[in-house]
mmCIF file with all atom_site columns, C-alpha atoms in Angstrom:
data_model
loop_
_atom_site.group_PDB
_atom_site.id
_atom_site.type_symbol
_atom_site.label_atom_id
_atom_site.label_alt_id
_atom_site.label_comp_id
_atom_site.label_asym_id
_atom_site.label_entity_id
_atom_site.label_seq_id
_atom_site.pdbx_PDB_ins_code
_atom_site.Cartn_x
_atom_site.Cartn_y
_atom_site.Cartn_z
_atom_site.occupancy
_atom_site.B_iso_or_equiv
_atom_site.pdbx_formal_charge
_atom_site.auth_seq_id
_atom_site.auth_comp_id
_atom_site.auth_asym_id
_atom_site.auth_atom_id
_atom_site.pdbx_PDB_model_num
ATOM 1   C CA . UNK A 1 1   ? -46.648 19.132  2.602   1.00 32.00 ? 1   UNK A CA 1
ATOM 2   C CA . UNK A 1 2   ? -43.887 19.943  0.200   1.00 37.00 ? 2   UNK A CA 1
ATOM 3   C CA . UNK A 1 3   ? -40.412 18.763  1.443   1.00 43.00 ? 3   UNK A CA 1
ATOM 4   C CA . UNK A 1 4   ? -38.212 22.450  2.309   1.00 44.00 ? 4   UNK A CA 1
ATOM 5   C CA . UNK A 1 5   ? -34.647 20.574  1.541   1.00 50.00 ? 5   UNK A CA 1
ATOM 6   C CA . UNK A 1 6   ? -35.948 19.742  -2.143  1.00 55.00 ? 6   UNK A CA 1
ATOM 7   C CA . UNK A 1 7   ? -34.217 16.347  -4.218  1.00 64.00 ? 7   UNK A CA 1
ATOM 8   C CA . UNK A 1 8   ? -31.307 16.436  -6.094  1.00 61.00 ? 8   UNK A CA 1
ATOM 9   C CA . UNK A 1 9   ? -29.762 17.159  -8.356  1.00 79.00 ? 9   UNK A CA 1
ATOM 10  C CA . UNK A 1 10  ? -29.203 20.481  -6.683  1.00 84.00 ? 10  UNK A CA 1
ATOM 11  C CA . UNK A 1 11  ? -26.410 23.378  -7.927  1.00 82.00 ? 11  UNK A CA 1
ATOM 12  C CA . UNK A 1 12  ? -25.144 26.062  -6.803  1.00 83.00 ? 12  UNK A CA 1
ATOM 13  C CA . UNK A 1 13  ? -21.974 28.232  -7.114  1.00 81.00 ? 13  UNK A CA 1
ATOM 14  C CA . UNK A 1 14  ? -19.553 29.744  -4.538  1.00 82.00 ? 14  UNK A CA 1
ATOM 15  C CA . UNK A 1 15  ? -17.270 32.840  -5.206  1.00 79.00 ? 15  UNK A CA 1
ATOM 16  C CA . UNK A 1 16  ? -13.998 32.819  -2.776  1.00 74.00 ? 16  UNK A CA 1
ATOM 17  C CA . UNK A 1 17  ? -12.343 36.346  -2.792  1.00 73.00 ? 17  UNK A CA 1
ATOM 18  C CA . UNK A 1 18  ? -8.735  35.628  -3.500  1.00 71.00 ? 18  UNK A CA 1
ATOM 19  C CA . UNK A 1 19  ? -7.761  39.279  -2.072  1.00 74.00 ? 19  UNK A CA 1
ATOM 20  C CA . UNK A 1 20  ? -9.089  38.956  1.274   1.00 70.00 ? 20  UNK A CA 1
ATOM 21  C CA . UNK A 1 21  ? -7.601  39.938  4.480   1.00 70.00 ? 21  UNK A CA 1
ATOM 22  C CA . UNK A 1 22  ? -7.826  36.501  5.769   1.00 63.00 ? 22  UNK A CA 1
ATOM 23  C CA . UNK A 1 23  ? -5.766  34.925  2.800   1.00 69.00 ? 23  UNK A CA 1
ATOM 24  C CA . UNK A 1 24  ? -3.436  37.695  2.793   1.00 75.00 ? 24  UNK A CA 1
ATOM 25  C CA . UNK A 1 25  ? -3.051  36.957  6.680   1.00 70.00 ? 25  UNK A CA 1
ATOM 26  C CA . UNK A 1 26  ? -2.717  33.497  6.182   1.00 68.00 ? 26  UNK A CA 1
ATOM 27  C CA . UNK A 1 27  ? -0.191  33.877  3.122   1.00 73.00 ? 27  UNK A CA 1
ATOM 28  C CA . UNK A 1 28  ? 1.845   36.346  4.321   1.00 78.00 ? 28  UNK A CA 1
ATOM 29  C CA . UNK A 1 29  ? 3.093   35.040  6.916   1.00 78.00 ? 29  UNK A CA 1
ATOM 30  C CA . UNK A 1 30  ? 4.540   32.138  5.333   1.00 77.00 ? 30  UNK A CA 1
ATOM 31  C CA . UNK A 1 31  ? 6.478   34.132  2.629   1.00 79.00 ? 31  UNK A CA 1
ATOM 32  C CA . UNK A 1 32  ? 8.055   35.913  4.761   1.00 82.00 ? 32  UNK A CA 1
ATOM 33  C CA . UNK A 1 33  ? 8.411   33.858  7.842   1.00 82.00 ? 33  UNK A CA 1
ATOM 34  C CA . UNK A 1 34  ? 9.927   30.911  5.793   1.00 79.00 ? 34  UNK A CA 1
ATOM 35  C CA . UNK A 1 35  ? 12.771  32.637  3.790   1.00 81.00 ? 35  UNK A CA 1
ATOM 36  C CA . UNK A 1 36  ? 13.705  34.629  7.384   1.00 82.00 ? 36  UNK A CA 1
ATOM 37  C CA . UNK A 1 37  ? 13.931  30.922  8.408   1.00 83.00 ? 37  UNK A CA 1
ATOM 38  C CA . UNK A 1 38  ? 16.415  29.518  6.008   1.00 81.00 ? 38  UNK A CA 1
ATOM 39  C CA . UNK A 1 39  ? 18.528  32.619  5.836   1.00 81.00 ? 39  UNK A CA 1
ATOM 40  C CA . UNK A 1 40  ? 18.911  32.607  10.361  1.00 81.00 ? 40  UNK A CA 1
ATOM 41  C CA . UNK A 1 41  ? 19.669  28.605  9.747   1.00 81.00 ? 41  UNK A CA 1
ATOM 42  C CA . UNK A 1 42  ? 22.103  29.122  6.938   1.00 78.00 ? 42  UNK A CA 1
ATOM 43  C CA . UNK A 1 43  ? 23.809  31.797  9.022   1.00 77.00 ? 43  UNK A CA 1
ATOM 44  C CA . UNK A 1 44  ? 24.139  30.292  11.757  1.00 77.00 ? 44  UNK A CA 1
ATOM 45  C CA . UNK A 1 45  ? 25.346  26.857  10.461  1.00 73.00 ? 45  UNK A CA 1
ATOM 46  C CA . UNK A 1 46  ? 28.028  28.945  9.284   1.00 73.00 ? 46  UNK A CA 1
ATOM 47  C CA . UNK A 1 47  ? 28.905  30.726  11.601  1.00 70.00 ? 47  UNK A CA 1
ATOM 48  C CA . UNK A 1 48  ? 28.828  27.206  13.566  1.00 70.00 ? 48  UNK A CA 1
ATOM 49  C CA . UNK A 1 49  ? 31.583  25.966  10.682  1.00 70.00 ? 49  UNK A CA 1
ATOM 50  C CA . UNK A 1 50  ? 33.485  28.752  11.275  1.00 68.00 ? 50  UNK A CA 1
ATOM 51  C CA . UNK A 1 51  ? 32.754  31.586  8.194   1.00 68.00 ? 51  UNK A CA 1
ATOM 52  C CA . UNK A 1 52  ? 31.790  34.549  9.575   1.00 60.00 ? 52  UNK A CA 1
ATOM 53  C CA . UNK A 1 53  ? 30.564  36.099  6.789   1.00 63.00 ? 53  UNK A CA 1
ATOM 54  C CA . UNK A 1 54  ? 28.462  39.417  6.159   1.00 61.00 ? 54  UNK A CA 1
ATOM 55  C CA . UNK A 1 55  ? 24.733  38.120  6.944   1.00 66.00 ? 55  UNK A CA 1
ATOM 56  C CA . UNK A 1 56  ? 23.430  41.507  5.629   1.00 70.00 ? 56  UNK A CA 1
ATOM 57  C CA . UNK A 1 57  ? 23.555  39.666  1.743   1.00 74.00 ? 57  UNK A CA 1
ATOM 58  C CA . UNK A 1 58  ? 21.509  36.682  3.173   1.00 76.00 ? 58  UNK A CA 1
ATOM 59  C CA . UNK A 1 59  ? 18.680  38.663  4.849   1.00 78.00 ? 59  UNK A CA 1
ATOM 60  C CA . UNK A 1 60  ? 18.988  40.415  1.567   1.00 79.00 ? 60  UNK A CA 1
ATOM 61  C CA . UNK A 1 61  ? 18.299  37.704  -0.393  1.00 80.00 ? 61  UNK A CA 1
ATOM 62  C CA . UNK A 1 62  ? 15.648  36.003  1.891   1.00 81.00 ? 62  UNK A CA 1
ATOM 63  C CA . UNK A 1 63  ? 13.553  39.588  1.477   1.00 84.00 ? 63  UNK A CA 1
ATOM 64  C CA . UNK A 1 64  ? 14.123  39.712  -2.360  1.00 85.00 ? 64  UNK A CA 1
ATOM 65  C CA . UNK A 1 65  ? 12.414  35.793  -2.302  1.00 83.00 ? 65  UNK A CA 1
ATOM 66  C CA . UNK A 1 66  ? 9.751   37.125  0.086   1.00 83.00 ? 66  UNK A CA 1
ATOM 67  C CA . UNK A 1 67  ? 8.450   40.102  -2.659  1.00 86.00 ? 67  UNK A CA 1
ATOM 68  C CA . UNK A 1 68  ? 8.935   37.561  -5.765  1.00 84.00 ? 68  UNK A CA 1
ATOM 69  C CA . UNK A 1 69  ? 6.314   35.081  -3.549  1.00 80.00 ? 69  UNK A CA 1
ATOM 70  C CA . UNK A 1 70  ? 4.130   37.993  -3.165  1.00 82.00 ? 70  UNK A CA 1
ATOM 71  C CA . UNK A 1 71  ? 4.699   39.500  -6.507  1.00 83.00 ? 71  UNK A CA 1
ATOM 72  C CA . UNK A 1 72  ? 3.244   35.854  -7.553  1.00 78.00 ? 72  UNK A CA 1
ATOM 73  C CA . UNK A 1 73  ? 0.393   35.883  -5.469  1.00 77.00 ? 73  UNK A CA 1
ATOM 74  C CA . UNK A 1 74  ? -0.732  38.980  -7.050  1.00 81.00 ? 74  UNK A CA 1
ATOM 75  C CA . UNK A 1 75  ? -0.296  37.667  -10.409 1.00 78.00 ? 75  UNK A CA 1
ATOM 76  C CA . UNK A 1 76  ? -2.710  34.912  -9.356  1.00 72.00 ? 76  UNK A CA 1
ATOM 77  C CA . UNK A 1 77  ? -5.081  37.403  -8.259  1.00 75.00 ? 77  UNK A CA 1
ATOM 78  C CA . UNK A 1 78  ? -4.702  38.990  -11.273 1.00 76.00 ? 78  UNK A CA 1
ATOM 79  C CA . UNK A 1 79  ? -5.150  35.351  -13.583 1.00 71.00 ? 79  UNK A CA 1
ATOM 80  C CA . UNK A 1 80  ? -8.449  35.047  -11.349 1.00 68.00 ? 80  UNK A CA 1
ATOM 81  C CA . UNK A 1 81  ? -9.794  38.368  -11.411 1.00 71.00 ? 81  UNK A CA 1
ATOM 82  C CA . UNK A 1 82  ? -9.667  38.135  -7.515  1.00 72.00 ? 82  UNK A CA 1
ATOM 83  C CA . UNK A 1 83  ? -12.585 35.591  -8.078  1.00 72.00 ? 83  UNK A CA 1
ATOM 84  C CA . UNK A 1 84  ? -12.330 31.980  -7.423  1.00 72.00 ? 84  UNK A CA 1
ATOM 85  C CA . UNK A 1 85  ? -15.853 30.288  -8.214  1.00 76.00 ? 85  UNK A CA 1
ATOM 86  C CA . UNK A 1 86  ? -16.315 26.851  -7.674  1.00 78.00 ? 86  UNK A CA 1
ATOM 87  C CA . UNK A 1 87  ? -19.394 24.916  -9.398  1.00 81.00 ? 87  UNK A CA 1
ATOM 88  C CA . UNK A 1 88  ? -21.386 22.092  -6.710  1.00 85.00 ? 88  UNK A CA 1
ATOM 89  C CA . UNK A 1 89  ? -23.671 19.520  -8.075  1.00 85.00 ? 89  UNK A CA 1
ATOM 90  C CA . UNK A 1 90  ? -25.312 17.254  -5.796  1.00 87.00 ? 90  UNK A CA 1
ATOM 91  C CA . UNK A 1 91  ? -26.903 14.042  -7.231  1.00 84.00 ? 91  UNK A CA 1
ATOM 92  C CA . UNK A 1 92  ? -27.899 10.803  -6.430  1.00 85.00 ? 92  UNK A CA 1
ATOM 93  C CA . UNK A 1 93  ? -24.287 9.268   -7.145  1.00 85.00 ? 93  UNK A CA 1
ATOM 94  C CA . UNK A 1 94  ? -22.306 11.590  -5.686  1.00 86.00 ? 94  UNK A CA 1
ATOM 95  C CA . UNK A 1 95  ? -20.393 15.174  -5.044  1.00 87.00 ? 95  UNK A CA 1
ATOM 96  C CA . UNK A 1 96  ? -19.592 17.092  -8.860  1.00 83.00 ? 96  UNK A CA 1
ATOM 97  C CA . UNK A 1 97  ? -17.360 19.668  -8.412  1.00 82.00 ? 97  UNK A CA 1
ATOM 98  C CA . UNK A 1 98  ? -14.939 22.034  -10.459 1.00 76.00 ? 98  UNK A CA 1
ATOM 99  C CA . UNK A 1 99  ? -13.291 25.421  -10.799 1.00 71.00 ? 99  UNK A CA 1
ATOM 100 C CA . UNK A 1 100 ? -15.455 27.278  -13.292 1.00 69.00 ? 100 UNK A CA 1
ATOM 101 C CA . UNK A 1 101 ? -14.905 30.665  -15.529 1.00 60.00 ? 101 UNK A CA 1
ATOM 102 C CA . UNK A 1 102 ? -12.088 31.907  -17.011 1.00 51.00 ? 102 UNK A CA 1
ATOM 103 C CA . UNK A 1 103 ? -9.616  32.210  -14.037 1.00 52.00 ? 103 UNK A CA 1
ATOM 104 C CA . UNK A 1 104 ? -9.305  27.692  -13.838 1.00 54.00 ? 104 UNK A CA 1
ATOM 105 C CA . UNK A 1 105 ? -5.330  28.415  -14.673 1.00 53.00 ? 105 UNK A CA 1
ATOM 106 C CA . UNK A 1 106 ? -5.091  31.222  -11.913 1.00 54.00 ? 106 UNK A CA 1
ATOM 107 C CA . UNK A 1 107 ? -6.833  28.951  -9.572  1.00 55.00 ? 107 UNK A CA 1
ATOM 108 C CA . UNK A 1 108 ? -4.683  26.175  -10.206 1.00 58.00 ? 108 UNK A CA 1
ATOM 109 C CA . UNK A 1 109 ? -1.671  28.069  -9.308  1.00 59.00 ? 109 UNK A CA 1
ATOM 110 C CA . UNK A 1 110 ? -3.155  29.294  -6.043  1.00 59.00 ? 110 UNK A CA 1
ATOM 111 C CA . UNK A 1 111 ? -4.363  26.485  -4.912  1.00 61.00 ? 111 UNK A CA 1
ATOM 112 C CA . UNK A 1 112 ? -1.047  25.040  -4.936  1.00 61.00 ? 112 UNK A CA 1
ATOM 113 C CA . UNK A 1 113 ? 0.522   27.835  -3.714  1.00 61.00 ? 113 UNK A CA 1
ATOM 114 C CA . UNK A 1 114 ? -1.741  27.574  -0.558  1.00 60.00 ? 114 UNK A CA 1
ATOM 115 C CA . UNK A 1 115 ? -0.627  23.978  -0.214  1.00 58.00 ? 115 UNK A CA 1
ATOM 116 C CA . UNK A 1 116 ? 2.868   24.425  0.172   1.00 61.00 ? 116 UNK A CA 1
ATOM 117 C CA . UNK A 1 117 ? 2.618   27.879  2.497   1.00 56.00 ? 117 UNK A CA 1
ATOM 118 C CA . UNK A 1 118 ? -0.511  27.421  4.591   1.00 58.00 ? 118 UNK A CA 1
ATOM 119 C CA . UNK A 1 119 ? -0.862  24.994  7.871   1.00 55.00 ? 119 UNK A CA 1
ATOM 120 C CA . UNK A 1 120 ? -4.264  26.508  8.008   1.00 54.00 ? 120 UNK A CA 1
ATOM 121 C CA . UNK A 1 121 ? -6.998  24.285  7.555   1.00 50.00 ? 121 UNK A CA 1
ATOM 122 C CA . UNK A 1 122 ? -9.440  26.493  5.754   1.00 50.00 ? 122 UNK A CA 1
ATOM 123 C CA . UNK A 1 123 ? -6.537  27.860  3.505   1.00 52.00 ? 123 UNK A CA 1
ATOM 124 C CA . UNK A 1 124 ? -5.473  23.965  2.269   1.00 49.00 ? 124 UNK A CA 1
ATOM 125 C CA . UNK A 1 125 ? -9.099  23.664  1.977   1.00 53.00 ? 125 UNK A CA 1
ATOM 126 C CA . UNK A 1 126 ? -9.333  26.678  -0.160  1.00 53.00 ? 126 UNK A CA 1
ATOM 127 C CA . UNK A 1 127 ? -6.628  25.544  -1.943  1.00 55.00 ? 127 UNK A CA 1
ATOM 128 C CA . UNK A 1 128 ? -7.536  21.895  -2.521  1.00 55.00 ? 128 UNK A CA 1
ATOM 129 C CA . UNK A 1 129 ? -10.920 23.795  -4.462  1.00 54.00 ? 129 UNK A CA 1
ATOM 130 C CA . UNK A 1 130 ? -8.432  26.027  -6.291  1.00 53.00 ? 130 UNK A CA 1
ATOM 131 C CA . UNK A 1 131 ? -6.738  22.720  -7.813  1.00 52.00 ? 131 UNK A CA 1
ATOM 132 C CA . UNK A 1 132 ? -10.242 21.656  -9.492  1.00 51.00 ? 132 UNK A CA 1
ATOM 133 C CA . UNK A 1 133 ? -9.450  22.583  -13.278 1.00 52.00 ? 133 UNK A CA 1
ATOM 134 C CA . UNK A 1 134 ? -10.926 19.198  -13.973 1.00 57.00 ? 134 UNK A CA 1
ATOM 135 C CA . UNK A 1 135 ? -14.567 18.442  -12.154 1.00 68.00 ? 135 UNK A CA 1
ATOM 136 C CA . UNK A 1 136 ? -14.419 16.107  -9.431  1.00 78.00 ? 136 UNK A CA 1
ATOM 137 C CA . UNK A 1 137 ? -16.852 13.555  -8.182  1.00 84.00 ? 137 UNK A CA 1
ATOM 138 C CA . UNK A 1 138 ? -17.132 11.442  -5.022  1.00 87.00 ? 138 UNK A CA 1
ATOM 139 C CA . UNK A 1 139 ? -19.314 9.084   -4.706  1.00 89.00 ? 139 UNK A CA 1
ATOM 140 C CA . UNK A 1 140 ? -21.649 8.755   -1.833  1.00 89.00 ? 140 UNK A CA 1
ATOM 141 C CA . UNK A 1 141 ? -21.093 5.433   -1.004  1.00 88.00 ? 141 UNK A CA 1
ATOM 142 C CA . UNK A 1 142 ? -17.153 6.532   0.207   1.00 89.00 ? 142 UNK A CA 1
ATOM 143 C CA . UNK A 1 143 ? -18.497 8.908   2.556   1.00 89.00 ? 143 UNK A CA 1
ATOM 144 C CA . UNK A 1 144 ? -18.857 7.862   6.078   1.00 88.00 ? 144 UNK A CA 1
ATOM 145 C CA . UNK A 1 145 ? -19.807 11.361  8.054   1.00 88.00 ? 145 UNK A CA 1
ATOM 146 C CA . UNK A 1 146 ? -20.424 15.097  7.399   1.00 88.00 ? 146 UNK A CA 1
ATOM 147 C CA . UNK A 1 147 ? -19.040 17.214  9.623   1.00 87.00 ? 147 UNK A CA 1
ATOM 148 C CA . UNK A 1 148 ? -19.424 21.553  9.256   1.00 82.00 ? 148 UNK A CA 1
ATOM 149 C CA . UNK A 1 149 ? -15.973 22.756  9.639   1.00 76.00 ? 149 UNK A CA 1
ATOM 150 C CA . UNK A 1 150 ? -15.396 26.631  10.239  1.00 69.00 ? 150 UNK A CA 1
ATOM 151 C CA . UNK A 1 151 ? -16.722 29.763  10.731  1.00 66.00 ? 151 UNK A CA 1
ATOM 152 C CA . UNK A 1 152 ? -17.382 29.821  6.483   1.00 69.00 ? 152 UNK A CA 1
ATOM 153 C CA . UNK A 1 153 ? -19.685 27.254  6.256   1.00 74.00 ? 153 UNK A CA 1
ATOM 154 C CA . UNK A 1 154 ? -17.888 24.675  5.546   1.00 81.00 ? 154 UNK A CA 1
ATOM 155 C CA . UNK A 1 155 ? -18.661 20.856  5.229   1.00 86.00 ? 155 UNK A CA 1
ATOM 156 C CA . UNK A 1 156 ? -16.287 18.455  5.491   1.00 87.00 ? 156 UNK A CA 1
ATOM 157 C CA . UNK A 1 157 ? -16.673 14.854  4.037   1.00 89.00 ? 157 UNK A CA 1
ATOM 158 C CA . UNK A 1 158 ? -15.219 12.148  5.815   1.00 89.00 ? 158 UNK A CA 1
ATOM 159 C CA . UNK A 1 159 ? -14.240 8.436   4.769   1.00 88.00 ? 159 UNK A CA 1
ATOM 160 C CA . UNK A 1 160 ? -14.688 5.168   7.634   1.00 85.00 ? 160 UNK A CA 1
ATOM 161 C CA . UNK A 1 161 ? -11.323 6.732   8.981   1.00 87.00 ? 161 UNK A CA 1
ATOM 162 C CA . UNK A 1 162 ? -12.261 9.836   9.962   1.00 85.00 ? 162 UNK A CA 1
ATOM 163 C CA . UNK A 1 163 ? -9.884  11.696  7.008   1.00 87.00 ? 163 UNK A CA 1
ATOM 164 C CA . UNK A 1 164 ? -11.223 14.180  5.106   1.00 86.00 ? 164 UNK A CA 1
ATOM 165 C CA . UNK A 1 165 ? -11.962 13.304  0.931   1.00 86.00 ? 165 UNK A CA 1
ATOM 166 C CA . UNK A 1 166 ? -13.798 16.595  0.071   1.00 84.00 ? 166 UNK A CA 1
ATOM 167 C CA . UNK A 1 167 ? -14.734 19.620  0.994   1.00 82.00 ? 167 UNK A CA 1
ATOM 168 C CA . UNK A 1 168 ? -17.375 22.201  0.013   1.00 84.00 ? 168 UNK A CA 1
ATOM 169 C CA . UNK A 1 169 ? -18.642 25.329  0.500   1.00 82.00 ? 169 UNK A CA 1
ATOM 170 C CA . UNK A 1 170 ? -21.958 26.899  0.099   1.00 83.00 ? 170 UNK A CA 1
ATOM 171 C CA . UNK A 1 171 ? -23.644 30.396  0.557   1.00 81.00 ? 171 UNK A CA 1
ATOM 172 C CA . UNK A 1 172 ? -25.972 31.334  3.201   1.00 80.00 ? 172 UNK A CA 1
ATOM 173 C CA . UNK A 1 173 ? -29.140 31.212  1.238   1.00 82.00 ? 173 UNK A CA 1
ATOM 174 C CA . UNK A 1 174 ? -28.061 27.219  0.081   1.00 85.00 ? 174 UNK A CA 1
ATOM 175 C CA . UNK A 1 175 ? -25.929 25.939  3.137   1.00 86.00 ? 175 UNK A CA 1
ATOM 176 C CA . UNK A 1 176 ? -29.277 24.405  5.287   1.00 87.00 ? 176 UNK A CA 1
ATOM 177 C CA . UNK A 1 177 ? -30.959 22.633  1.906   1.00 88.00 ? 177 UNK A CA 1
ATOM 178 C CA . UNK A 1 178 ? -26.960 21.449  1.325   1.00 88.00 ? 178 UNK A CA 1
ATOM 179 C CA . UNK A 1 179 ? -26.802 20.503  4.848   1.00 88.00 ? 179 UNK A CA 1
ATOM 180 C CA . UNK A 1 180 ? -29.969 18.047  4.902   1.00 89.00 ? 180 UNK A CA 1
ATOM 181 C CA . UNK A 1 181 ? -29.713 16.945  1.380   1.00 89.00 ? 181 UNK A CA 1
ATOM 182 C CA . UNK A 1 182 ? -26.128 15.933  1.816   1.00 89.00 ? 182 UNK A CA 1
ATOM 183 C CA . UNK A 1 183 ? -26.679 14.247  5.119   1.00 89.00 ? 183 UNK A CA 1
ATOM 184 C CA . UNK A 1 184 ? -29.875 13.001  3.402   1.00 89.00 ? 184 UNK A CA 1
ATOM 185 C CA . UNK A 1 185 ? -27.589 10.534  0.797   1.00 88.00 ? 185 UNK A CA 1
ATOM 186 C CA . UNK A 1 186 ? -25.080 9.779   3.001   1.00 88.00 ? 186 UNK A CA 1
ATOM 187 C CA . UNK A 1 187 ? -27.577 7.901   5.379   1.00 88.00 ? 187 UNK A CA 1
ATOM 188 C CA . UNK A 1 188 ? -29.817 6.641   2.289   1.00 86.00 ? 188 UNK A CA 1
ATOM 189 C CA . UNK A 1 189 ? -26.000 4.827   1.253   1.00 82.00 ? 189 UNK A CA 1
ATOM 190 C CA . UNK A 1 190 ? -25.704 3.318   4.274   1.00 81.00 ? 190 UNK A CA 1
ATOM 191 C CA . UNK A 1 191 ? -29.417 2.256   4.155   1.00 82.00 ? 191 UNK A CA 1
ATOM 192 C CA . UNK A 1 192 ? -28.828 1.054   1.219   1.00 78.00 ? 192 UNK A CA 1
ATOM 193 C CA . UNK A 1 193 ? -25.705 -0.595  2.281   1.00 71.00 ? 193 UNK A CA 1
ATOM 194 C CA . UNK A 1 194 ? -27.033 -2.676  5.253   1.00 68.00 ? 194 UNK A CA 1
ATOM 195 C CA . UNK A 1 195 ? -29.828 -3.752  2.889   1.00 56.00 ? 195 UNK A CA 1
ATOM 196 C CA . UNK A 1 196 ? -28.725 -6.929  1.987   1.00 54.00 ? 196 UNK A CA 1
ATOM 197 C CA . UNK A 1 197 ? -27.206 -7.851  5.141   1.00 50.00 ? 197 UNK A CA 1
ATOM 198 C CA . UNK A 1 198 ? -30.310 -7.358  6.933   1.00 49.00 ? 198 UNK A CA 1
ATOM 199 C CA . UNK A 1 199 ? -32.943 -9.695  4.623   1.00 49.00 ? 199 UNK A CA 1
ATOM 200 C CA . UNK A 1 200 ? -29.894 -12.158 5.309   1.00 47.00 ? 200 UNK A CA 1
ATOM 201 C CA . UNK A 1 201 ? -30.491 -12.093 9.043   1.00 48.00 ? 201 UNK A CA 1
ATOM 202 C CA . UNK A 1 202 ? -34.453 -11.761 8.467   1.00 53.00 ? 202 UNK A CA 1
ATOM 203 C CA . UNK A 1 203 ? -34.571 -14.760 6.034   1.00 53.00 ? 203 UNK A CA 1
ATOM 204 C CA . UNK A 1 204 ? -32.129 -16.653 8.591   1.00 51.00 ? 204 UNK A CA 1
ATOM 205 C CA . UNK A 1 205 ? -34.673 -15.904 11.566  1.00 53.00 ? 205 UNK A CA 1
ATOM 206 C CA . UNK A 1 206 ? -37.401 -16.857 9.346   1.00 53.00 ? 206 UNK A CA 1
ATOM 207 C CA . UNK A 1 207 ? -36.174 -20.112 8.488   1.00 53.00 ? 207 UNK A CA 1
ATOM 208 C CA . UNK A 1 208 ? -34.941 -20.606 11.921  1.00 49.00 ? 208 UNK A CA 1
ATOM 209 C CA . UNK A 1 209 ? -38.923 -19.699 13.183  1.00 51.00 ? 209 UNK A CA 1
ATOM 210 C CA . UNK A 1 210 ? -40.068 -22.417 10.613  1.00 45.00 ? 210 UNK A CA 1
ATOM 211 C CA . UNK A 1 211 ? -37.491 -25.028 11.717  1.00 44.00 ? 211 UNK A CA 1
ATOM 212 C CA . UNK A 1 212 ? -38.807 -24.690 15.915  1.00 44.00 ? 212 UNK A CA 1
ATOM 213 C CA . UNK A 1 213 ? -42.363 -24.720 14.829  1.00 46.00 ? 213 UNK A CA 1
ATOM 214 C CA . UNK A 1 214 ? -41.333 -28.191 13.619  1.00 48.00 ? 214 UNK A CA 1
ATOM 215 C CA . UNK A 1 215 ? -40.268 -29.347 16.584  1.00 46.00 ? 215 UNK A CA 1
ATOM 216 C CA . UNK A 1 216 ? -42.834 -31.532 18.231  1.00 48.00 ? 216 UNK A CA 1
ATOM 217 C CA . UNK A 1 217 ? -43.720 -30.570 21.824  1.00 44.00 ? 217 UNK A CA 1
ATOM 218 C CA . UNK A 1 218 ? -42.943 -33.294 24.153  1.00 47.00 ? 218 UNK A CA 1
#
C-alpha cells in the first residue's frame, strides 16, 4: 500500500494574519498597560521624594507613547501587507525555514516587536517566525521531542532539556503528514543514534557467548 504521510522533502507555506483580533488583543495590552506602568511608578516615587507635581503631563505623555507603539504596529502591518508567510521544508537533515515575499523587513520588525511586548507564548512564537529574514535550519539530530502546542496547530521542537529550539506551523490540509513525518525523523535520529552503541553491546555478548562455549564442562 502506498504510505499516506509521504517522504521528504516536503513544503509547504503558512500565512499568519498580522491584523487579527488575537494579535491586536495580545499587543494592545502591552502598549498601553506598560507606559500606564512607568508613568503610576514615576509618580509616585515622586510624590514619595516629596514633588508633588501635576501628574496630568505624565499620563499625558505615557498615552502619547501608547499611540506612537500602535501607530508602529500599523506601519508593520502595512510593510507586510497584513501577511506574514513563512516557507517549511522538511528533509532528511533537518527543519528549513524562512520569512518569504516581499514583507521579510515588515516581519522583522514585528517579530521583534512581539518579543519585547508579549508574555504570550503563541505571540513570541509568532514573533520568533517573524525574525526569519534569513532561512533557518535545525538539524534533526538536536531534537529530542515534538510536542503540538496550541489551539493553531502548532509544533513545538524540543532539545534533551525540554526547551524549545523551533517552532512551526502548518495548515489543516498539511498538519497530520507534518505531524508523522516530523515525528518520523526525529525517532529515525535516535535510531540512528543508538546504532553504534547497540552492535557494541551485540558484538560484546557475542564474544562473551564464544568465550563460555570454551569453557570445558567439568
Amino acid at each position: 500500500m502506498p504510505d499516506p504521510v509521504g517522504k521528504a522533502p516536503f513544503y509547504w507555506d503558512y500565512d499568519f494574519p498580522v491584523l487579527s483580533a488575537c494579535v491586536i488583543k495580545q499587543v494592545a495590552i502591552p502598549m498601553i498597560g506598560i507606559p500606564l506602568l512607568f508613568a503610576t511608578l514615576f509618580t509616585g516615587y515622586s510624590a514619595y521624594q516629596g514633588y508633588y507635581e501635576p501628574v496630568l503631563g505624565v499620563y499625558v505623555g505615557a498615552f502619547g507613547f501608547s499611540i506612537f507603539l500602535g501607530l508602529c504596529y500599523l506601519i508593520v502591518v502595512a510593510l507586510t501587507g497584513n501577511h506574514l508567510q513563512v516557507g517549511y521544508v522538511i528533509t532528511e537533515q533537518g527543519l528549513f525555514s524562512a520569512t518569504i515575499g516581499a514583507g521579510r523587513r515588515g516581519a522583522s520588525i514585528l517579530g521583534t516587536l512581539l518579543l519585547a511586548i508579549s508574555d504570550d507564548m503563541t505571540m513570541q512564537g509568532i514573533g520568533l517566525l517573524a525574525q526569519r529574514s534569513d532561512a533557518k535550519f535545525t538539524p534533526w539530530d538536536k531534537v529530542a521531542d515534538l510536542r503540538p502546542a496550541g489551539p493553531n496547530k502548532d509544533l513545538k521542537l524540543l532539545n534533551g532539556k525540554g526547551r524549545m529550539i523551533d517552532r512551526l506551523r502548518a495548515g489543516t490540509e498539511e498538519y497530520d503528514r507534518v505531524l508523522h513525518l516530523v515525528t518520523r525523523m526525529i525517532a529515525q535520529r535516535k535510531s540512528e543514534a543508538q546504532a553504534p552503541g547497540q552492535d557494541l553491546l551485540d558484538g560484546m555478548g557475542r564474544r562473551a557467548g564464544t568465550a563460555n562455549d570454551q569453557i570445558p564442562m567439568q
